[in-house]
Coordinates of C-alpha atoms and ligand atoms in Angstrom, one line a residue:
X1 CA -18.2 -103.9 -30.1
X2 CA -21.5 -102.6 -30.9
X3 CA -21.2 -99.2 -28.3
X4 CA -17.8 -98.6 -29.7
X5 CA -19.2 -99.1 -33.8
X6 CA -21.4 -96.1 -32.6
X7 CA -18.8 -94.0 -31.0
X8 CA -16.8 -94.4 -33.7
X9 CA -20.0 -93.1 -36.2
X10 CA -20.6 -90.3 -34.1
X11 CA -16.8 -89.3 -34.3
X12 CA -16.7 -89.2 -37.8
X13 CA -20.2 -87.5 -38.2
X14 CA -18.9 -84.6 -36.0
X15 CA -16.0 -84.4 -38.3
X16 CA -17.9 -84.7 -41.6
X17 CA -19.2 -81.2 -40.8
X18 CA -16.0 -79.7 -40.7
X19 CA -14.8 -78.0 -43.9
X20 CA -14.6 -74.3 -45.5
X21 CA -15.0 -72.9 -48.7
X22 CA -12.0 -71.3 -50.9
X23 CA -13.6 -68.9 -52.9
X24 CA -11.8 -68.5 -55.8
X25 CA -13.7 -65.1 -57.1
X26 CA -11.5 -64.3 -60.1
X27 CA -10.5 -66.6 -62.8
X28 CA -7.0 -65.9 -63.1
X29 CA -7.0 -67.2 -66.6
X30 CA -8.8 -69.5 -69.5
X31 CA -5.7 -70.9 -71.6
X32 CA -4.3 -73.9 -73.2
X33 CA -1.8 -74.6 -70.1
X34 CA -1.8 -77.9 -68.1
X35 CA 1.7 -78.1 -66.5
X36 CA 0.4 -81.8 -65.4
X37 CA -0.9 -83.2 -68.6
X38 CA 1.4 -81.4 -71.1
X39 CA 4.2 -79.8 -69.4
X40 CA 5.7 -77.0 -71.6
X41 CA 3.3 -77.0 -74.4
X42 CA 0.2 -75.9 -75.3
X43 CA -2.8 -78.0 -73.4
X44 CA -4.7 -80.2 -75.4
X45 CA -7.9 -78.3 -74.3
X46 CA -8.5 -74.9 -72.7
X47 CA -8.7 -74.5 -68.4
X48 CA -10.3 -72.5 -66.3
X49 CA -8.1 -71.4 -64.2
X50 CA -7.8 -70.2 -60.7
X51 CA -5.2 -69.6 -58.1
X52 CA -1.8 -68.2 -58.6
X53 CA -0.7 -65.8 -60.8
X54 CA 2.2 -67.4 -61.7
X55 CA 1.0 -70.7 -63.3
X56 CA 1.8 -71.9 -66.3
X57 CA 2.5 -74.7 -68.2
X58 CA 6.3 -74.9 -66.6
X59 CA 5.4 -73.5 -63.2
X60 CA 6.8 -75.4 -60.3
X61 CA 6.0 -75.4 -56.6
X62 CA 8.6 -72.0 -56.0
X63 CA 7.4 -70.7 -59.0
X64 CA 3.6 -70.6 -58.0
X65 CA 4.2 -69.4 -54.2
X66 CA 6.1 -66.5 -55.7
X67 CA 3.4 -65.7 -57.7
X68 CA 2.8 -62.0 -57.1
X69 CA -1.2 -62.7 -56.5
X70 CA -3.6 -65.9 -56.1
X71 CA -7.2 -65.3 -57.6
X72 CA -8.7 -67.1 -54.4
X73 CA -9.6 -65.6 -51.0
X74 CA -7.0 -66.8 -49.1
X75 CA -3.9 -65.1 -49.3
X76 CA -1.5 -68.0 -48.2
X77 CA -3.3 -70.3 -50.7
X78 CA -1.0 -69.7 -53.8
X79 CA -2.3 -73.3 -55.1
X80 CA -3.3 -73.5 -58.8
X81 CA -6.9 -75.1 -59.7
X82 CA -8.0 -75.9 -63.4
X83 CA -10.7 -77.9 -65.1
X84 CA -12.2 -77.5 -68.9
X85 CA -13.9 -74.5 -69.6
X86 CA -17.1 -74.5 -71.7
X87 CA -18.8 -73.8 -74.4
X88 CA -21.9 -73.0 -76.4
X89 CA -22.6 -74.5 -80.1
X90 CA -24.7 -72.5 -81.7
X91 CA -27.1 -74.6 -84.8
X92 CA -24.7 -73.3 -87.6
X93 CA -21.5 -74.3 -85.8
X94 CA -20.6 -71.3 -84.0
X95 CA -19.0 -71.6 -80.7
X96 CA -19.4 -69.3 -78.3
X97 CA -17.7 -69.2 -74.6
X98 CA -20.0 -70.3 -71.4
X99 CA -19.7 -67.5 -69.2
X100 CA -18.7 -68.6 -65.4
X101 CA -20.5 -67.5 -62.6
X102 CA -18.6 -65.9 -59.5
X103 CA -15.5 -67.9 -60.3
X104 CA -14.7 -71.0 -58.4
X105 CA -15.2 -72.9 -54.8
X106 CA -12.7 -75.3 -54.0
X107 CA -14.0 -77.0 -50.6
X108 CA -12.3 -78.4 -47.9
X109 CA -13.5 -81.3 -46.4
X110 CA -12.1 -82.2 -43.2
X111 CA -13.2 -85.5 -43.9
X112 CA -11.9 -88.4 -41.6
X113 CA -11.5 -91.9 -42.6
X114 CA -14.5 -93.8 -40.9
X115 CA -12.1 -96.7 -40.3
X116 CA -10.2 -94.6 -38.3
X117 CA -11.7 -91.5 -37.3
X118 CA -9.6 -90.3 -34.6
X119 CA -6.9 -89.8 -36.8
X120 CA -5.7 -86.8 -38.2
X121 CA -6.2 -85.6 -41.3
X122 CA -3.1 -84.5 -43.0
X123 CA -1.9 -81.7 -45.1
X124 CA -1.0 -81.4 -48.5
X125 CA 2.8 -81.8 -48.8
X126 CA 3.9 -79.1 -50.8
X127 CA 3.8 -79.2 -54.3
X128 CA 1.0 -81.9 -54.2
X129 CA -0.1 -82.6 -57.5
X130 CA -3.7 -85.0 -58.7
X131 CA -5.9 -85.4 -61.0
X132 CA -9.5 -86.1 -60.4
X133 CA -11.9 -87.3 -63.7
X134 CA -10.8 -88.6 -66.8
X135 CA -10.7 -86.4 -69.9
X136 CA -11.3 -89.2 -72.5
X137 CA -14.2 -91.1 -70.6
X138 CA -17.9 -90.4 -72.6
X139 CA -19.4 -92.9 -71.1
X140 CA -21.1 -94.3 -67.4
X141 CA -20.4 -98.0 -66.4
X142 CA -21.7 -98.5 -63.1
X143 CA -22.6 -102.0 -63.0
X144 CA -26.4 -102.5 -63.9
X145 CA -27.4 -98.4 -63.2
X146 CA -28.8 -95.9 -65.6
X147 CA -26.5 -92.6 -65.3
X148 CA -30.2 -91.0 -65.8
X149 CA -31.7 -92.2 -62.8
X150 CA -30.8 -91.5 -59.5
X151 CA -28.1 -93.4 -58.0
X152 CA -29.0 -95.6 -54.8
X153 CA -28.8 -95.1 -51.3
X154 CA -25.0 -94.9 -50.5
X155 CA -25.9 -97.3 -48.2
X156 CA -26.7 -99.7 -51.0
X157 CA -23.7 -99.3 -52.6
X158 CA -21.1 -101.6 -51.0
X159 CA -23.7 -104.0 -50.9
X160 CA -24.3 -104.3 -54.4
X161 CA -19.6 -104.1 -55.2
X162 CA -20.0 -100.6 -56.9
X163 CA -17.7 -98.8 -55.0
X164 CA -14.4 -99.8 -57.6
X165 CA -12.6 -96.8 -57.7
X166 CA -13.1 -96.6 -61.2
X167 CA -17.0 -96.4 -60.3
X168 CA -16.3 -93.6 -57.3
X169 CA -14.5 -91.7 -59.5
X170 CA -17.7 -91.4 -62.1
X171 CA -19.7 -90.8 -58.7
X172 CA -17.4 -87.7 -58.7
X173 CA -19.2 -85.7 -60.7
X174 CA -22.3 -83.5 -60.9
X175 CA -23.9 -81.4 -63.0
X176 CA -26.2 -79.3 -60.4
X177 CA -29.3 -78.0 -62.3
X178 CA -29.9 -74.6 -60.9
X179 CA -33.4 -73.1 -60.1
X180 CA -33.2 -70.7 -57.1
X181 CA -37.1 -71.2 -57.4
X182 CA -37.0 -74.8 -56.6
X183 CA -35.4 -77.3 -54.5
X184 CA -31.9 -77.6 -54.7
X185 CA -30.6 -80.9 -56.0
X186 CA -28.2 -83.1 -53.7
X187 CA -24.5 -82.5 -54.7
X188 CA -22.7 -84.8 -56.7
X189 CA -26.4 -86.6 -57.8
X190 CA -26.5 -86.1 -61.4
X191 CA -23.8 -87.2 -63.1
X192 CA -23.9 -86.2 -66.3
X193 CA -25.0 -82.3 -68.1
X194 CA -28.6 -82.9 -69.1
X195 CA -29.2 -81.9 -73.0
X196 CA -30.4 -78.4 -74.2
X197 CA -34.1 -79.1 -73.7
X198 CA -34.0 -80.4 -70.1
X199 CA -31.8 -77.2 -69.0
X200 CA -33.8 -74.8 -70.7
X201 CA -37.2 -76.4 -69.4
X202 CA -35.4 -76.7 -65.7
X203 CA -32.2 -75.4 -65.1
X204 CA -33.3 -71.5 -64.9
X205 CA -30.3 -70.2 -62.9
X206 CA -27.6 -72.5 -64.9
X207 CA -25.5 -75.6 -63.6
X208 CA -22.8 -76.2 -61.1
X209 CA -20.2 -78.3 -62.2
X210 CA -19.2 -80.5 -59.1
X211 CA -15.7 -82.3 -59.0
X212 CA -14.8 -84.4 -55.8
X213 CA -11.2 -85.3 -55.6
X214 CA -9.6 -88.4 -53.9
X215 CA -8.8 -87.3 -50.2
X216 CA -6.9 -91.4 -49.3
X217 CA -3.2 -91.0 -49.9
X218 CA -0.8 -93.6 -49.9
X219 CA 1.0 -91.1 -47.7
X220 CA 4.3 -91.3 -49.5
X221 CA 4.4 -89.8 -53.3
X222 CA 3.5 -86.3 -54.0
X223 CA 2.8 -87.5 -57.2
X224 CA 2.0 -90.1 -59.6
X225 CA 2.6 -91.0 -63.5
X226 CA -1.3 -90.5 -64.1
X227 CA -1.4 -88.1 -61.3
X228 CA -3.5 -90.5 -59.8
X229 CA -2.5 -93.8 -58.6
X230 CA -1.3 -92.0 -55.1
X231 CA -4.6 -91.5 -54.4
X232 CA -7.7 -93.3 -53.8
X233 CA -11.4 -92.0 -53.4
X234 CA -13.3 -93.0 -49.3
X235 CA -15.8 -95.4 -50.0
X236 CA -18.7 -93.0 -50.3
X237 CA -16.5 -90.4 -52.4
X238 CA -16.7 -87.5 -50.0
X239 CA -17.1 -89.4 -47.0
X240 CA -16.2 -93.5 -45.5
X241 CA -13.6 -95.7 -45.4
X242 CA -10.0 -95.3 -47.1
X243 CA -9.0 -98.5 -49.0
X244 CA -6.1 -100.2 -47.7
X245 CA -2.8 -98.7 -48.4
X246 CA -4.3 -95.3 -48.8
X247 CA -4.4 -94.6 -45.1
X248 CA -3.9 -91.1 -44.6
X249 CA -6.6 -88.7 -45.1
X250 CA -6.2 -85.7 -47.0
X251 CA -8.6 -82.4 -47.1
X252 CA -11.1 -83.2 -49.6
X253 CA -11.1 -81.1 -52.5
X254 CA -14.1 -80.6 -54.6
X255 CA -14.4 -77.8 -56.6
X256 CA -17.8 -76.1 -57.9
X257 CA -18.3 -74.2 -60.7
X258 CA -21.2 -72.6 -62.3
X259 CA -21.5 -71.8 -65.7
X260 CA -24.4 -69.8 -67.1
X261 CA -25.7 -71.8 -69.5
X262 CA -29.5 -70.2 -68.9
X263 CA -27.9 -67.5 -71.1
X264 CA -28.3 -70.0 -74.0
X265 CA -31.9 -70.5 -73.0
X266 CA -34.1 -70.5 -76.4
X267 CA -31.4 -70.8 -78.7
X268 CA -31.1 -74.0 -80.9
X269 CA -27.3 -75.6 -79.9
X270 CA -25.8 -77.6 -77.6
X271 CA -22.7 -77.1 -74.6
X272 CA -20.0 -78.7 -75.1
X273 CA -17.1 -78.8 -72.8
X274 CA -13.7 -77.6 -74.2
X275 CA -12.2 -81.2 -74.3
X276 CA -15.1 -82.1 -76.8
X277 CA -17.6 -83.7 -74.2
X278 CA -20.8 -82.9 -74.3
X279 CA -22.5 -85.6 -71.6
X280 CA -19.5 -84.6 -69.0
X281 CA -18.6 -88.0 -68.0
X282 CA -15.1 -86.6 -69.3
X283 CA -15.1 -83.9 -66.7
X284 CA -12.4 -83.4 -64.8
X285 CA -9.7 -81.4 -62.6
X286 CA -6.2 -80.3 -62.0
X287 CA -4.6 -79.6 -58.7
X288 CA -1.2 -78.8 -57.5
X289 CA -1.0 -77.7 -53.9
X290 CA 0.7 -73.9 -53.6
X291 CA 0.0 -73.7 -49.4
X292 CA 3.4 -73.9 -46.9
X293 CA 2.2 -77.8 -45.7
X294 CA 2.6 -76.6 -41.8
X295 CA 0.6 -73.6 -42.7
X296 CA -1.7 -76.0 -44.4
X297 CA -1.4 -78.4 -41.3
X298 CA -2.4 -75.8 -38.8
X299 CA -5.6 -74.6 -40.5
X300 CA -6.8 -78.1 -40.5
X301 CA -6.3 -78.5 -37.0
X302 CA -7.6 -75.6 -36.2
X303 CA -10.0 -74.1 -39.0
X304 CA -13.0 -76.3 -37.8
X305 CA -15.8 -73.6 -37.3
X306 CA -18.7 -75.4 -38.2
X307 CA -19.9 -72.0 -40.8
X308 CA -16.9 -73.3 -43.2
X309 CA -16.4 -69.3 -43.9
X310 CA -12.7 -68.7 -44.4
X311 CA -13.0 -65.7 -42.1
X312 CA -14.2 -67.7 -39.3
X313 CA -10.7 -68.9 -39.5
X314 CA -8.2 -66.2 -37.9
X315 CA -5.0 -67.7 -39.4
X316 CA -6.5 -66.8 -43.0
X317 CA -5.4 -63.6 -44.5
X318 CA -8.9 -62.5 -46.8
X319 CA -8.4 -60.9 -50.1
X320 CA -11.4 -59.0 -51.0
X321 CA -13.1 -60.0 -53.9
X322 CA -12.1 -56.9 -56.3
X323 CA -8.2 -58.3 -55.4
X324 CA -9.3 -62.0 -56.3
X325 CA -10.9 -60.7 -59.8
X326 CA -8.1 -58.4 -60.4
X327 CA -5.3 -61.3 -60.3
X328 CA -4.7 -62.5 -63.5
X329 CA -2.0 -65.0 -65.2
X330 CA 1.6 -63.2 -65.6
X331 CA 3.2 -65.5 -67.9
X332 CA 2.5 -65.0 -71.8
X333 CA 0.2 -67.2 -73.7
X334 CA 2.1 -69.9 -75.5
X335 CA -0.5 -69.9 -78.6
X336 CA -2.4 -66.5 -79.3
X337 CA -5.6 -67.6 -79.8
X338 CA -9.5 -66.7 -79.1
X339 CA -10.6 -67.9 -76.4
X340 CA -13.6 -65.8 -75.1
X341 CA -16.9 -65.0 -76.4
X342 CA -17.5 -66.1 -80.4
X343 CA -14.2 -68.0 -81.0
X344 CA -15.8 -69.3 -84.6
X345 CA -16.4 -73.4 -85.4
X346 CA -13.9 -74.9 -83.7
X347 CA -12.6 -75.3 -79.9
X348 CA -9.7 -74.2 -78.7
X349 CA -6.5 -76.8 -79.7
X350 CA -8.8 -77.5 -82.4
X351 CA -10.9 -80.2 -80.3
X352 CA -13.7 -82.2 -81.9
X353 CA -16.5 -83.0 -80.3
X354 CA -16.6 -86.6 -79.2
X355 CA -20.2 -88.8 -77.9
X356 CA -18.6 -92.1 -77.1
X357 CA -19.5 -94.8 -75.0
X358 CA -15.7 -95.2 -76.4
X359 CA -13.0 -93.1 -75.0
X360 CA -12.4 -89.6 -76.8
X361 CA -9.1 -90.3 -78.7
X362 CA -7.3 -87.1 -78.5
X363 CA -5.3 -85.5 -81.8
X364 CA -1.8 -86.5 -81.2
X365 CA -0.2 -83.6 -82.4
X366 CA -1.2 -81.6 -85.2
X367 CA -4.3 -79.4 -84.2
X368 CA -5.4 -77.2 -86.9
X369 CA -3.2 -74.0 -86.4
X370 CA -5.1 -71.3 -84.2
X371 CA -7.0 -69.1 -85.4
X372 CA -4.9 -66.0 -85.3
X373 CA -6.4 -62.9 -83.4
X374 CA -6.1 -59.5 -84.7
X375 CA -2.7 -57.8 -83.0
X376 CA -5.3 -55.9 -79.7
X377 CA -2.6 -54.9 -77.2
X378 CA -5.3 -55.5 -74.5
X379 CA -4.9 -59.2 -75.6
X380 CA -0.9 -60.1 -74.4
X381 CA -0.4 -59.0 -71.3
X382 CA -2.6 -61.3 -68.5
X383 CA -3.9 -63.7 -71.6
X384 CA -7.1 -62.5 -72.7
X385 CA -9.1 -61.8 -69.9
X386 CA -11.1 -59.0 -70.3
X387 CA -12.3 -56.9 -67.6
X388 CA -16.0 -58.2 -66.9
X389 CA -15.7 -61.1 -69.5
X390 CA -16.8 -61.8 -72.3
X391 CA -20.2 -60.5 -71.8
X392 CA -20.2 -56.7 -72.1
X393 CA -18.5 -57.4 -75.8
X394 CA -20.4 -59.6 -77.6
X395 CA -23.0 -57.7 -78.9
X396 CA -20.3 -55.4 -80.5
X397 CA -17.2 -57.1 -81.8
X398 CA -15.4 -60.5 -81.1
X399 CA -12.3 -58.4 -80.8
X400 CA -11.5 -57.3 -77.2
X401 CA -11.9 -53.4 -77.4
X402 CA -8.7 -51.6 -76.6
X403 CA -8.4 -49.8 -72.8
X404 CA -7.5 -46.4 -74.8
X405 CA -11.2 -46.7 -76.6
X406 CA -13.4 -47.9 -74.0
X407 CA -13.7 -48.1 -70.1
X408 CA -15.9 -50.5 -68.2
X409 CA -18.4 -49.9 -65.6
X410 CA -19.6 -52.1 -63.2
X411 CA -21.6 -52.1 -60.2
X412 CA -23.2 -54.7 -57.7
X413 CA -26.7 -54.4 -57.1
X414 CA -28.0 -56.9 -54.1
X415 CA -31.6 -57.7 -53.6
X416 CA -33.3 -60.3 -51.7
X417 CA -36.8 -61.5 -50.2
X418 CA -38.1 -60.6 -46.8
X419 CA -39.0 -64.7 -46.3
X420 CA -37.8 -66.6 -43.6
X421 CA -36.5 -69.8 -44.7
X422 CA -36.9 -73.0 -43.5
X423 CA -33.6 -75.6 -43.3
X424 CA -35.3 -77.1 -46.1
X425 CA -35.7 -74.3 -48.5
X426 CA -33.5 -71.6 -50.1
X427 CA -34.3 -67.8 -49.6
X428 CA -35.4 -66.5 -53.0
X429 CA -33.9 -63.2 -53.9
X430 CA -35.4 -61.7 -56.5
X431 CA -33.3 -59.9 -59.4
X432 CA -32.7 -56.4 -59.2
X433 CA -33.8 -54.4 -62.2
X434 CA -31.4 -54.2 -65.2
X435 CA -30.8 -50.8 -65.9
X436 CA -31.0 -49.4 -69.2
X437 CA -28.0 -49.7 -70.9
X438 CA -26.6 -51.8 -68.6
X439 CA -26.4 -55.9 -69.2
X440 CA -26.3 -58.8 -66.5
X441 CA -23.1 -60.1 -65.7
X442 CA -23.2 -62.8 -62.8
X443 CA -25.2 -63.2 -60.3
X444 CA -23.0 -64.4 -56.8
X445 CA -24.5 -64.9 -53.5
X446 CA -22.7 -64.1 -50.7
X447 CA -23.3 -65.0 -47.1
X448 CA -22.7 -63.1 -44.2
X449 CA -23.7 -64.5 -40.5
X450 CA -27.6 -65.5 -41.1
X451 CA -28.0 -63.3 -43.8
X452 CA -27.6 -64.6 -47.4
X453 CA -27.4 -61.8 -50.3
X454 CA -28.1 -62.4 -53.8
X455 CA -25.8 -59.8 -55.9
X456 CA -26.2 -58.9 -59.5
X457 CA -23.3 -57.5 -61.1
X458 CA -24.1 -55.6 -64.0
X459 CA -22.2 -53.7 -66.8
X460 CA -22.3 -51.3 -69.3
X461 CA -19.2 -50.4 -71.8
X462 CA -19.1 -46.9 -72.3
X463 CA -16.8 -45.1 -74.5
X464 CA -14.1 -42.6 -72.4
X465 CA -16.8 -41.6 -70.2
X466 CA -17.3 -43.0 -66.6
X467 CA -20.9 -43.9 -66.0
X468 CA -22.5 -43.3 -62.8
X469 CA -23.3 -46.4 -61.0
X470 CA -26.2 -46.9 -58.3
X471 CA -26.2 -50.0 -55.2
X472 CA -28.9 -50.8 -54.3
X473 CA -28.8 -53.5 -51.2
X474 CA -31.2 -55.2 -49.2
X475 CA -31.0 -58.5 -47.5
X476 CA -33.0 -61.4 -46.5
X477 CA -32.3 -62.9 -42.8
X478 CA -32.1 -66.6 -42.4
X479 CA -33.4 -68.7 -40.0
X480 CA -31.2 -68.8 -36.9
X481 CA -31.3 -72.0 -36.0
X482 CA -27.4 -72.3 -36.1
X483 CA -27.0 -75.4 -34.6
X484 CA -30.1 -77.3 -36.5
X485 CA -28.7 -75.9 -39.5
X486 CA -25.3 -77.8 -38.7
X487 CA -27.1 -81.0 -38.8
X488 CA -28.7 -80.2 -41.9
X489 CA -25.4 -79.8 -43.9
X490 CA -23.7 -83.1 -42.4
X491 CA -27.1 -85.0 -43.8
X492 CA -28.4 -82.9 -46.8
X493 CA -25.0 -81.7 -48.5
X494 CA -27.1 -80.9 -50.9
X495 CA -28.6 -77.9 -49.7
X496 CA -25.0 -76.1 -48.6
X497 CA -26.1 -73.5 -51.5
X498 CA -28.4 -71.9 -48.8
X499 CA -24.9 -71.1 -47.0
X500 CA -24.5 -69.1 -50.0
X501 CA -22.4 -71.5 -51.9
X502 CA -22.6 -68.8 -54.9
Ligands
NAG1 C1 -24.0 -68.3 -86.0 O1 -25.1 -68.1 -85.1 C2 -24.9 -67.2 -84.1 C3 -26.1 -67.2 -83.2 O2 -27.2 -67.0 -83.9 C4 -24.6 -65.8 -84.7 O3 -24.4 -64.9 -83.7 C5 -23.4 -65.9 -85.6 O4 -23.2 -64.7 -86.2 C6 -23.6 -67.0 -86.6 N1 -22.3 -67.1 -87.3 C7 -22.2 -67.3 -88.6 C8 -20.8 -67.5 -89.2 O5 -23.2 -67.3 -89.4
NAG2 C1 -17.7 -69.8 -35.7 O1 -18.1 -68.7 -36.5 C2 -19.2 -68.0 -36.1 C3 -19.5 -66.9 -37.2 O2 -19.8 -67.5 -38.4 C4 -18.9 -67.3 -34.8 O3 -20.0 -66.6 -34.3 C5 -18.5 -68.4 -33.8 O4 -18.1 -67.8 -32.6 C6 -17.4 -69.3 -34.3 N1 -17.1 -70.4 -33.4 C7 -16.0 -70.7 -32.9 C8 -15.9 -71.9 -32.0 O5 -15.0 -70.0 -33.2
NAG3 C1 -16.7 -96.9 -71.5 O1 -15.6 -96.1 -71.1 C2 -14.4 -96.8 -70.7 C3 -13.4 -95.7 -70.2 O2 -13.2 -94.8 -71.2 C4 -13.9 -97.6 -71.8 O3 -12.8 -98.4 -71.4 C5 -15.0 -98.5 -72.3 O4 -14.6 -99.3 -73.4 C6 -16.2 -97.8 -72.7 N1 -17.3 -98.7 -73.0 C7 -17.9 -98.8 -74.2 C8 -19.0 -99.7 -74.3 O5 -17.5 -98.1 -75.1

């Protein structure tokens, strides 16, 4: 009993380390559209989204594999991802839009249930649809623990009954405070968005947004009424044992976003997320499944490469990242409203900010009418996405300049340190140099073999005239120790960001 306990352990640990990333470079859109949650109307809040081109708050399975681009990496991935955006609200009751940072990740764990871990995991039936967090919740209940202080061992926590689904599902969020200069914090380890102080004293580089989804299906419904109840979270959220009747093992989603709230450093507000949380227990995340499920089913039998880079998987057809940033949403937007950069004192849908502990009661019906945007052409086709974002315009006008008056520049400068790193500390690019006239944009790091590059996109708005650009790249080589570094990602999830994870 005991030898096979063990056998089984070591099973699953090989398996835990099997996963890749999606990147998801380009946000195909930020829009009131939930096809989920309010099917046909506008969305009660405004999404992020990312995926296929042809989502919207109608869009069916057909309709998003026909889409004529996906905003991710993977070319057979047409599935659509959304989760609140967010923003900033400045001391006299401004709001201004939270630039994102290299769009989104969506992992892939290839997970298996511990109970079971020969088993195989399963594809996404086509048109899967879930929901992972709940949009109303302002509050943390684990029995007895402080959301502020670190949670216990995971060891600890069947031990002490908190591993309700209910409970999992708060453990399914985290709100990564970034400092490339420091040590990285464990993923999915702070479970709510610090306040302005703490991420202006700390959180130099911004926050990742974490979102783990349930990956134990009941193995018959595609679906649910909440979008949940087919679903169930592993006993250690990521990892463990299925509860009964959710026997077959998914991929494990979890999607990672980072929002550049260091942009905000020094200035009196607070961040708020666009369904009117500002802790971010009400975080949360939309998924409908856009793969072919045998397609699906063959790259989780056989996209195990230990790296998790898509292209270490040869069934995966790469889009580069100009094509993932150039796909934007095809279907009009229901409601014309702002969306990006200042959008004045109140959120999108007309959300009001909400503190709890007791649920956010959203408006029924009846949000305040939008506010209406001057007629921009730029503004209707591809809903309001503006090349660059918001970034390059708001020093100049909260209207999106028209393409007949203005062009945009960008270019990708990459820098990095000459440091070797150890397995338990992150290599330390250091920023490029600004050009004059140019402003920062996003900062993505991108990982190639054993070398991790940091790269600075900046940007300049120039009127008619193109701008000559300079690329400047170095790179900084990582230890080598492939297999060591294995072992460190099954243990220390945490420090997956030195694969690059942005
Ligand atoms: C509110 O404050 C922001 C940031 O200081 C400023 O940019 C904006 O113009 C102000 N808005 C109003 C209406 O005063
Ligand atoms: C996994 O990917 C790496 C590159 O990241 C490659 O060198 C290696 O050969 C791959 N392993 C297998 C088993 O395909
Ligand atoms: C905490 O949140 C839950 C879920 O929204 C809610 O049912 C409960 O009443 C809240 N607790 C308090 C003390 O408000």
């Amino acid at each position: 009993m005991k030898t096979s306990t063990s056998l089984a352990i070591l099973a699953s640990l090989s398996g835990v380390s099997a996963f890749w990333r999606m990147e998801c470079r380009g946000r195909a859109g930020l829009a009131r559209i939930d096809p989920l949650m309010n099917p046909g109307g506008p969305a009660q809040h405004a999404h992020a989204i990312h995926g296929s081109s042809a989502f919207s708050a109608t869009s069916s399975y057909d309709d998003l594999r026909n889409g004529e681009c996906t905003s991710c990496a993977v070319t057979e991935d047409m599935s659509a991802y959304w989760a609140p955006g967010a923003y900033f609200r400045h001391a006299n009751g401004t709001y201004e839009e939270v630039n994102q940072v290299g769009g989104m990740l969506a992992y892939y764990f290839l997970n298996p249930d511990m109970k079971d871990p020969n088993k195989p995991i399963k594809a996404f039936p086509n048109n899967f649809r879930m929901i992972a967090g709940d949009s109303t919740r302002r509050n943390y209940t684990i029995d007895g623990l402080d959301v502020h202080q670190p949670d216990p061992a995971k060891s600890d926590w069947g031990k002490d009954h908190e591993t309700t689904q209910v409970d999992l599902a708060q453990r399914a969020l985290g709100f990564n405070c970034l400092n490339y200069h420091g040590d990285a914090e464990p993923t999915l380890w702070r479970h709510y968005l610090p306040d302005k102080a703490f991420l202006d004293a700390n959180c130099l580089d911004g926050v990742r947004f974490e979102l783990a989804f349930p990956s134990c299906w009941n193995g018959r419904d595609i679906t649910s009424d909440n979008f949940k109840s087919h679903v169930a979270y592993p006993d250690t959220v990521i990892n463990g044992n299925c509860p009964e009747g959710f026997d077959v093992k998914l991929p494990g989603l979890m999607y990672e976003t980072i929002y550049d709230t260091a942009a905000f450093k020094g200035i009196p507000g607070e961040f708020v997320m666009a369904n009117g949380d500002v802790e971010g227990f009400g975080y949360h995340g939309d998924f409908i499944s856009g793969w072919k499920e045998e397609f699906l089913q063959a790259a989780v039998e056989q996209c195990t490469n230990l790296s998790g880079r898509i292209e270490d998987c040869s069934l995966f057809t790469i889009r580069s990242e100009d094509e993932q940033r150039q796909c934007k949403l095809t279907s009009p937007p229901l409601i014309i409203e702002k969306l990006l950069g200042f959008i004045g004192d109140i959120l999108p849908g007309g959300v009001e900010i909400s503190r709890g502990p007791g649920p956010a009661i959203p408006k029924p019906h009846g949000a305040p009418a939008p506010i209406p945007l001057p007629a921009v052409s730029s503004v209707v086709p591809g809903l309001n996405v503006l090349p660059g974002g918001a970034f390059a315009e708001k020093s100049t006008s909260e209207v999106a300049p028209t393409p007949s008056s203005t062009s945009t520049t960008s270019t990708s400068t990459s820098t990095s340190t000459s440091t070797t790193p150890s397995t338990t500390s992150t290599p330390v690019p250091s920023d490029p140099p600004v050009p004059k006239g140019y402003s920062l944009v996003r900062t993505d790091y991108v990982t190639k073999g054993n070398v991790v590059s940091k790269i600075v996109v900046i940007e300049t708005v120039k009127y008619v005239m193109a701008e000559a650009t300079e690329t400047v790249t170095v790179t900084a080589t990582r230890g080598t120790d492939k297999a060591r570094r294995e072992v460190h990602h099954m243990h220390q999830h945490q420090h997956r960001h030195h694969h690059g994870a942005h």
